[in-house]
mmCIF file of C-alpha atoms in Angstrom:
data_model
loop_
_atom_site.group_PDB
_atom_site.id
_atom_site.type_symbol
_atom_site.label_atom_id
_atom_site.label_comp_id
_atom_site.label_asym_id
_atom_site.label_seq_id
_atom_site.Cartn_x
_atom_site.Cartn_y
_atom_site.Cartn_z
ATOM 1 C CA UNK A 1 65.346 53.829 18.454
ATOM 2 C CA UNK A 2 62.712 52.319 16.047
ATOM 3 C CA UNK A 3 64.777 52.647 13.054
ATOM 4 C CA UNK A 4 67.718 51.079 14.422
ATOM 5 C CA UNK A 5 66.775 48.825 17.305
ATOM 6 C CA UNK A 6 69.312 47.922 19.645
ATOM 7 C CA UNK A 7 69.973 43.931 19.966
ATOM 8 C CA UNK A 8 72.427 44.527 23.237
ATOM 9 C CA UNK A 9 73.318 46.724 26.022
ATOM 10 C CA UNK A 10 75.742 46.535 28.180
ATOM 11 C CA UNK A 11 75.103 47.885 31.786
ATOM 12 C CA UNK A 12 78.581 48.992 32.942
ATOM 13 C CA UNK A 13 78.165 52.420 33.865
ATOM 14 C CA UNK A 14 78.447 53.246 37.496
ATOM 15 C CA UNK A 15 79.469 55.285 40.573
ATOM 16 C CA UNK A 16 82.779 53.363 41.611
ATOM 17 C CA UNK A 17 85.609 53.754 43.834
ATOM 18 C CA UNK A 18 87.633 52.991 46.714
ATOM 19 C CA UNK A 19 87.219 52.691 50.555
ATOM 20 C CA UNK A 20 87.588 56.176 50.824
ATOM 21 C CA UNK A 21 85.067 57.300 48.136
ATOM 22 C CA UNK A 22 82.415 55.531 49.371
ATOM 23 C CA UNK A 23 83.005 56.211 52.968
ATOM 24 C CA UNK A 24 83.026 60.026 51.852
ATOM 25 C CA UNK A 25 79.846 59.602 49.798
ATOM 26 C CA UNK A 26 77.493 56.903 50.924
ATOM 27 C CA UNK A 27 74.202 58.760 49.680
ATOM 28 C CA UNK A 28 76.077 59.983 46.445
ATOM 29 C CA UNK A 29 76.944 56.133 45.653
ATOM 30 C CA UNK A 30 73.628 54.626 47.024
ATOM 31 C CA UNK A 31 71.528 57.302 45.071
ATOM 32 C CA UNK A 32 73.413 57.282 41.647
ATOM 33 C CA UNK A 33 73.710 53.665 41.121
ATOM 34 C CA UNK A 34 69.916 53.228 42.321
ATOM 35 C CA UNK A 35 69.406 55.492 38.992
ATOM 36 C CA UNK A 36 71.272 54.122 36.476
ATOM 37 C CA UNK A 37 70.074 50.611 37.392
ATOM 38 C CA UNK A 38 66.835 51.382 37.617
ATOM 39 C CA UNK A 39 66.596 54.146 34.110
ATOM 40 C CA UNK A 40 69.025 51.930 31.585
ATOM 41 C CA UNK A 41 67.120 48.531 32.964
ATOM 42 C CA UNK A 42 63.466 50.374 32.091
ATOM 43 C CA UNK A 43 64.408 52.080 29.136
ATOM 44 C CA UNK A 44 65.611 48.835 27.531
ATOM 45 C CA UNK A 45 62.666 47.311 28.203
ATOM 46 C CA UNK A 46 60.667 50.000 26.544
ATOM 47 C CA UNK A 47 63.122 50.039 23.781
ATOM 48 C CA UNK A 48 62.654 46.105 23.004
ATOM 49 C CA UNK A 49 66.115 45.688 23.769
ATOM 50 C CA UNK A 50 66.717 41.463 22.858
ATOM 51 C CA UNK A 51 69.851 41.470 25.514
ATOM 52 C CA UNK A 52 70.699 43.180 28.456
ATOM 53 C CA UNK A 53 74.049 42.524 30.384
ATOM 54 C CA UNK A 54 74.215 44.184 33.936
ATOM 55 C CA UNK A 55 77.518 44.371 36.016
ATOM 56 C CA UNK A 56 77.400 43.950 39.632
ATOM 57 C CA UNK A 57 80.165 43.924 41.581
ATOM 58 C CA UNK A 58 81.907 41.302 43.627
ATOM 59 C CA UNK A 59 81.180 43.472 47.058
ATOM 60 C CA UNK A 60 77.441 42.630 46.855
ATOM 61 C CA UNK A 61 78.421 39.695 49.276
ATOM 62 C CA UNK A 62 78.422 38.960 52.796
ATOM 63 C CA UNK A 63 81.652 40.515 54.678
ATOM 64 C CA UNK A 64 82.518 36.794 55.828
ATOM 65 C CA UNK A 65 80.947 34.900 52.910
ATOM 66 C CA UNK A 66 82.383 31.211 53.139
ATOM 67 C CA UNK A 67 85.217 31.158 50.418
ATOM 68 C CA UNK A 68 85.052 30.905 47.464
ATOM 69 C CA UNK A 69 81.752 32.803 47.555
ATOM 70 C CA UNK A 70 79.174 31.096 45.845
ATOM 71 C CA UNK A 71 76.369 32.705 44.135
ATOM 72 C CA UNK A 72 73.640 31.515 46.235
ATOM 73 C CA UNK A 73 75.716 33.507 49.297
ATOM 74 C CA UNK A 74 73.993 36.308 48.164
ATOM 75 C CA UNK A 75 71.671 38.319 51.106
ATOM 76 C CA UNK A 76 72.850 35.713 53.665
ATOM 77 C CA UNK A 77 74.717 37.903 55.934
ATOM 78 C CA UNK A 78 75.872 41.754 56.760
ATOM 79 C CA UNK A 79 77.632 43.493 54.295
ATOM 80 C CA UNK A 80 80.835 45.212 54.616
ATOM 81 C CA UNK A 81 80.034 48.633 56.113
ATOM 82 C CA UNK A 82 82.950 50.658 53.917
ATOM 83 C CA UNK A 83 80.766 49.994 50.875
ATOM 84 C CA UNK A 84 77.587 48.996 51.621
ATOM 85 C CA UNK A 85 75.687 51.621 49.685
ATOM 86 C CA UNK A 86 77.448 50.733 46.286
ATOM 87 C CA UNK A 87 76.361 46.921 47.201
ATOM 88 C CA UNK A 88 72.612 47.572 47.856
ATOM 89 C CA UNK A 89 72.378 49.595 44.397
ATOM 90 C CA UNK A 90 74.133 46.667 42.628
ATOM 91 C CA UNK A 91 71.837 44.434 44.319
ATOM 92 C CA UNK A 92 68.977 46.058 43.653
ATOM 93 C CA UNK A 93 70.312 45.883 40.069
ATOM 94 C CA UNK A 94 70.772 42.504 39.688
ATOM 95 C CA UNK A 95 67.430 41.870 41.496
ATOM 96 C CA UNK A 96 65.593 43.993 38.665
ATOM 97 C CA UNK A 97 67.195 42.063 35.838
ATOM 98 C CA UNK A 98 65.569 39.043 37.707
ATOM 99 C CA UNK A 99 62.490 40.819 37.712
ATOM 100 C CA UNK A 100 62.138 41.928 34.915
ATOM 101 C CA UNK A 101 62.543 38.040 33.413
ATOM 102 C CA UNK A 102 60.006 37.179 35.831
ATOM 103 C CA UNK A 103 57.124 39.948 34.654
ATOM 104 C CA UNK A 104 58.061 40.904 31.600
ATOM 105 C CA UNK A 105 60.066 37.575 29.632
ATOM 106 C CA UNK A 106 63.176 40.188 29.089
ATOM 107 C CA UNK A 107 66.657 38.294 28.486
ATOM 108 C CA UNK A 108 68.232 40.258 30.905
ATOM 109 C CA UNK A 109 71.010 38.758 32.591
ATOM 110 C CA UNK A 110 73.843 39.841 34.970
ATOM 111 C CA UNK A 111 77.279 39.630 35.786
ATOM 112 C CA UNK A 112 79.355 39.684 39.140
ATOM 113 C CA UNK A 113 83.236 41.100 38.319
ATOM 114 C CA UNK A 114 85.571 40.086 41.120
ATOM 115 C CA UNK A 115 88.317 43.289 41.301
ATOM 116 C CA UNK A 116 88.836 44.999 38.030
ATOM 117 C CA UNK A 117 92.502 46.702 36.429
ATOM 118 C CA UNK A 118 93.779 47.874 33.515
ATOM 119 C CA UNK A 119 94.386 50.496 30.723
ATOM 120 C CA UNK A 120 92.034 53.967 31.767
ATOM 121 C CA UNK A 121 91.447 52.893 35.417
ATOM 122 C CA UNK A 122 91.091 55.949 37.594
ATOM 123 C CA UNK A 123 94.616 56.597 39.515
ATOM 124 C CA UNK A 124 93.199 59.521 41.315
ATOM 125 C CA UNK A 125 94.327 58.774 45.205
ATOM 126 C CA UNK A 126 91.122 60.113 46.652
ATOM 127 C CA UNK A 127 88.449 57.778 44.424
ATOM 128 C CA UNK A 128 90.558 55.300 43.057
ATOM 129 C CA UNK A 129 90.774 51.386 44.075
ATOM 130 C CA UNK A 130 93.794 49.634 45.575
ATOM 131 C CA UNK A 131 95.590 48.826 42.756
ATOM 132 C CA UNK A 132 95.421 51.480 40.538
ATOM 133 C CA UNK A 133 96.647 53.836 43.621
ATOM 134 C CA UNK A 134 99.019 51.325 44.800
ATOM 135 C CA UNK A 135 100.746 51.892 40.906
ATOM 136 C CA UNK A 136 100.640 55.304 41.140
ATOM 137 C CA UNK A 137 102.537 55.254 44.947
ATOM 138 C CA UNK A 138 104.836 53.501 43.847
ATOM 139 C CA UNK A 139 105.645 55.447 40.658
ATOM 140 C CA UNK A 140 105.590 58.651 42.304
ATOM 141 C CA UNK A 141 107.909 57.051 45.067
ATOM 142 C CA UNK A 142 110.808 56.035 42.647
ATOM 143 C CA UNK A 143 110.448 58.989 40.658
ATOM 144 C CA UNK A 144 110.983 61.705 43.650
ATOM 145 C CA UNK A 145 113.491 58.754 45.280
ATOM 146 C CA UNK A 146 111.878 58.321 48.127
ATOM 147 C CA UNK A 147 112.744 55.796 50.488
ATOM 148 C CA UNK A 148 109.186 54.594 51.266
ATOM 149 C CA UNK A 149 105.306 54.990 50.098
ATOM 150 C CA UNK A 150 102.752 54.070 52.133
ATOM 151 C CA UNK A 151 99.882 51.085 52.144
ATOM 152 C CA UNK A 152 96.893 51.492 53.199
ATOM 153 C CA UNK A 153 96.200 49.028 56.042
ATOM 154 C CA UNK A 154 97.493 46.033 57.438
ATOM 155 C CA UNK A 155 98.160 44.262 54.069
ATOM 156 C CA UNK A 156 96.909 41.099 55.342
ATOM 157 C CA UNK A 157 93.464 40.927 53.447
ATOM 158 C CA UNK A 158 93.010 38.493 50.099
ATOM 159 C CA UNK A 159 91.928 40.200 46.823
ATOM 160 C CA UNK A 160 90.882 39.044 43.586
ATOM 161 C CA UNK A 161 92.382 40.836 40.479
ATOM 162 C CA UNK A 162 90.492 40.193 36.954
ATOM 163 C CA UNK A 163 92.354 42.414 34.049
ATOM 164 C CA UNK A 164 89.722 44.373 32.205
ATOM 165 C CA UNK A 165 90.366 42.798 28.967
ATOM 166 C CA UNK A 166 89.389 39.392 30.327
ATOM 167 C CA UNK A 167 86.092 40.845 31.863
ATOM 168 C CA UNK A 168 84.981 42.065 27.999
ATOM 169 C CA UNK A 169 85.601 38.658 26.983
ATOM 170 C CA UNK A 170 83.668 37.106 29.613
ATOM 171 C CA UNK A 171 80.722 39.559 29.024
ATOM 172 C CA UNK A 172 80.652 39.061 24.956
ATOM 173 C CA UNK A 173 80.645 35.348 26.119
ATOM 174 C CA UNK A 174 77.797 35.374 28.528
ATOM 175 C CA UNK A 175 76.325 37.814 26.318
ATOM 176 C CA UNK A 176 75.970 34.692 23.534
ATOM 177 C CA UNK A 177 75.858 31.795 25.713
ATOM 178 C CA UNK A 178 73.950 32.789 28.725
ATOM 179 C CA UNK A 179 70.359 33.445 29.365
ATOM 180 C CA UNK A 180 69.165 32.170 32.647
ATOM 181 C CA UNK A 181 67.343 33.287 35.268
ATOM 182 C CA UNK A 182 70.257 34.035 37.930
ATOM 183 C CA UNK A 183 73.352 35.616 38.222
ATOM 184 C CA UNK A 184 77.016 34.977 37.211
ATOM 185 C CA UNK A 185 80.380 35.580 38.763
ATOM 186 C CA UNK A 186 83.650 36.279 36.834
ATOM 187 C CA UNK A 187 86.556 35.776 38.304
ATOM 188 C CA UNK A 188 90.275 34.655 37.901
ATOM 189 C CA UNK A 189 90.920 32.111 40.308
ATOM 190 C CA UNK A 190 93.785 33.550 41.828
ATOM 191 C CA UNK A 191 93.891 35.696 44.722
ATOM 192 C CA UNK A 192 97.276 37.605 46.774
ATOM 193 C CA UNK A 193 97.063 39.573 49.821
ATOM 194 C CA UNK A 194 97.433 43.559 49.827
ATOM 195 C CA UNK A 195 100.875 43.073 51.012
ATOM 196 C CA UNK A 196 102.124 40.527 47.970
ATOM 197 C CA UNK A 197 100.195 42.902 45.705
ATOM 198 C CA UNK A 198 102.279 45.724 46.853
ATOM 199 C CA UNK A 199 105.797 43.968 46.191
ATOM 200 C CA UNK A 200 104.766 42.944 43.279
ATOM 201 C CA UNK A 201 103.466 46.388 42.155
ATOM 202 C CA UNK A 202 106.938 47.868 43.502
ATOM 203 C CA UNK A 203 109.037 45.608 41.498
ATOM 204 C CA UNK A 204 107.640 46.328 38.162
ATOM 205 C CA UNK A 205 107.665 49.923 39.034
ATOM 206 C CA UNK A 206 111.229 49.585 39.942
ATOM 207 C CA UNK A 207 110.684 50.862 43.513
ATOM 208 C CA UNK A 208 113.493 49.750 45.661
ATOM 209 C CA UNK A 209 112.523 50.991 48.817
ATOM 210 C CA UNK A 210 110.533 50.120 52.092
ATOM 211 C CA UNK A 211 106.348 49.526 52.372
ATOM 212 C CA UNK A 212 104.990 51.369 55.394
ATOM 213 C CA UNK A 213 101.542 49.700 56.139
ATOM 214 C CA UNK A 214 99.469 52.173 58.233
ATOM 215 C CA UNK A 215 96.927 50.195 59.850
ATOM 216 C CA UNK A 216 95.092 53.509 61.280
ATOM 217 C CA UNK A 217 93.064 53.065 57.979
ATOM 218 C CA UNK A 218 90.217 50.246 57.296
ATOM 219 C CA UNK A 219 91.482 47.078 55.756
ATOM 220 C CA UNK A 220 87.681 46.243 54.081
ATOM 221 C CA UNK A 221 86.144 42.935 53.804
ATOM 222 C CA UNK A 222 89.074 40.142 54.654
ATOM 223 C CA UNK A 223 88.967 37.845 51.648
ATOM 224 C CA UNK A 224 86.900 38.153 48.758
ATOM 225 C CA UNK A 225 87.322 35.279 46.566
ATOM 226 C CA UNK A 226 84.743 34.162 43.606
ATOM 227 C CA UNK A 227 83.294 30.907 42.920
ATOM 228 C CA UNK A 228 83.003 30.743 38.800
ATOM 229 C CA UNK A 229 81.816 27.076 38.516
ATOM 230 C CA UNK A 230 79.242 28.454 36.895
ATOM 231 C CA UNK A 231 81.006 30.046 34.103
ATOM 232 C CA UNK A 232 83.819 27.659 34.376
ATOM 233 C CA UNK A 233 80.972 24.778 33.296
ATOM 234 C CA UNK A 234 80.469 27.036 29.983
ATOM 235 C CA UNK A 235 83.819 26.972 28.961
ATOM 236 C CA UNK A 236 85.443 30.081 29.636
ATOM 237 C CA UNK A 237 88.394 31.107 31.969
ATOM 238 C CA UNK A 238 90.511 34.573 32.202
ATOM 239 C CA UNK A 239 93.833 34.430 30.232
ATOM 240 C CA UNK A 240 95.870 37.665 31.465
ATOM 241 C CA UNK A 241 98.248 36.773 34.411
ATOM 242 C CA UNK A 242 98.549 39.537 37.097
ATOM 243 C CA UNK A 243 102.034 40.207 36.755
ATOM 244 C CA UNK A 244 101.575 40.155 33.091
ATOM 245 C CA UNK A 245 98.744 42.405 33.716
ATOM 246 C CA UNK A 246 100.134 45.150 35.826
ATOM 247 C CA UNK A 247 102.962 45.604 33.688
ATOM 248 C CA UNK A 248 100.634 46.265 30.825
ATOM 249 C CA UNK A 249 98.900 48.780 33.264
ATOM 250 C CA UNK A 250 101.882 50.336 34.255
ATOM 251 C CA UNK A 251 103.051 51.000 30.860
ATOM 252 C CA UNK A 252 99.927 52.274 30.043
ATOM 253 C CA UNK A 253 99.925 54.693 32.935
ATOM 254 C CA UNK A 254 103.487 56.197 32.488
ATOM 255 C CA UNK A 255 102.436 56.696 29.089
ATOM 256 C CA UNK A 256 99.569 58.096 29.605
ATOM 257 C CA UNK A 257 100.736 61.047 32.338
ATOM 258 C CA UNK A 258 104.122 61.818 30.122
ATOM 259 C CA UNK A 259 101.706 62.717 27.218
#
C-alpha cells in the first residue's frame, strides 16, 4: 500500500437483497454490512486513502418519508420493518464517513442509490430484488407457455429504478466534484408502481399472459421516491430510460443463462 497509494475507493460492496432475504436473515444483513462499513472505512483511513465514496441505499429512510424524500428526512421516523437491519448498517455507514470528516479531516463522502438494475444483477428468486425476479418470471413464464406468473403483492406501491450504468456515472462525478460534509442521493426522477413495472417487464419479455398479484406477501415501504436537488444543482442527471433499460437487462440475461 505504500508503494502504490490508493487515491480512491469505492465502497460498494454489501449484503443486498430482496424482501425475502432480509426477512430470512436480519442478523446476517445487520452484522455483515456493520463490517464492511466499519473495516473498508478504517482501513482507508490508515491507508491515507485521498477519496472515499460510500453507497447507502435509498431504504435508509423513514417508511412514510414526505415525497420526494429529502436528505435531511434522514432518522426522522420508523423504518420499514422488512429491511430495517440493511438500513441501520448503511446508516451507520454513512454516519462514519461523517465522522470520520469530523475527527480525522478524511474526504470521505457518500452516496444514496434509489433502486438499482442492470447487466450481472442477481436473478436468483430467493435473494434477488423486484425487478430482476420480476424479468426472470416473466421469462420463465413465456418460455414453459404458461398462462400466468405471479407478483408479489398488491402492485400498488411506487418504486424508483436507476440503471446501473447511470449510478457509475454519478459516483465518478461526485467522486470529482463533491466533497462536503453530508450525504447525496441519486436518483432518476421517475417512478412506476409494481404493477406498471410488471407490464412493462412482460411486454419486452414477450409474455402474453395474465399477472396474478398475491397480496398474502408484504408490499414494503409504499413510495420511495428521491429528492436529487442536490446533485441536480451540480449538473448531473441519469440518461438510461427504463424501458430502454430493461431491454438492455433482458438481453443481457437471456444471454447470459443460454451460455
Amino acid at each position: 500500500m505504500e508503494a502504490n497509494p490508493v487515491d480512491l475507493v469505492f465502497l460498494a460492496a454489501a449484503k443486498v437483497g430482496g424482501i425475502a432475504a432480509n426477512s430470512a436473515e436480519p442478523a446476517q444483513f445487520l452484522y455483515d454490512n456493520l463490517l464492511i462499513a466499519a473495516n473498508v472505512i478504517e482501513g482507508a483511513r490508515r491507508a491515507g486513502v485521498k477519496k472515499l465514496v460510500f453507497l447507502g441505499s435509498s431504504c435508509i429512510y423513514p417508511r412514510l418519508a414526505p415525497q420526494p424524500i429529502t436528505e435531511d428526512a434522514l432518522l426522522s421516523g420508523p423504518l420499514e420493518p422488512t429491511n430495517q437491519w440493511y438500513a441501520l448498517a448503511k446508516i451507520a455507514g454513512l454516519k462514519l464517513c461523517e465522522a470520520y470528516r469530523i475527527e480525522y479531516g478524511c474526504d470521505f463522502i457518500a452516496a444514496q442509490p434509489t433502486n438499482l438494475y442492470g447487466p450481472f444483477d442477481n436473478f436468483d428468486l430467493t435473494s434477488s430484488h423486484v425487478l430482476p425476479a420480476l424479468i426472470r418470471k416473466a421469462h420463465e413464464a413465456k418460455i414453459a407457455g404458461a398462462a400466468t406468473f405471479t407478483v408479489w403483492g398488491s402492485g400498488a406501491p411506487y418504486r424508483e429504478f436507476l440503471h446501473v450504468d447511470d449510478l457509475a456515472d454519478a459516483l465518478v462525478f461526485l467522486a470529482r466534484h463533491y466533497s462536503q460534509n453530508g450525504f447525496v442521493n441519486i436518483g432518476s426522477g421517475d417512478e412506476i408502481t409494481i404493477g406498471d413495472l410488471a407490464t412493462v417487464v412482460a411486454n419486452i419479455v414477450g409474455f402474453n399472459g395474465t399477472l396474478i398479484f398475491d397480496q398474502s406477501r408484504p408490499d414494503g415501504t409504499p413510495r420511495k421516491r428521491l429528492d436529487t436537488q442536490i446533485l441536480d444543482s451540480f449538473g448531473w442527471r441519469a440518461a438510461i430510460s427504463l424501458k430502454q433499460g430493461v431491454l438492455e437487462t433482458y438481453n443481457w440475461f437471456k444471454a447470459s443463462t443460454e451460455e
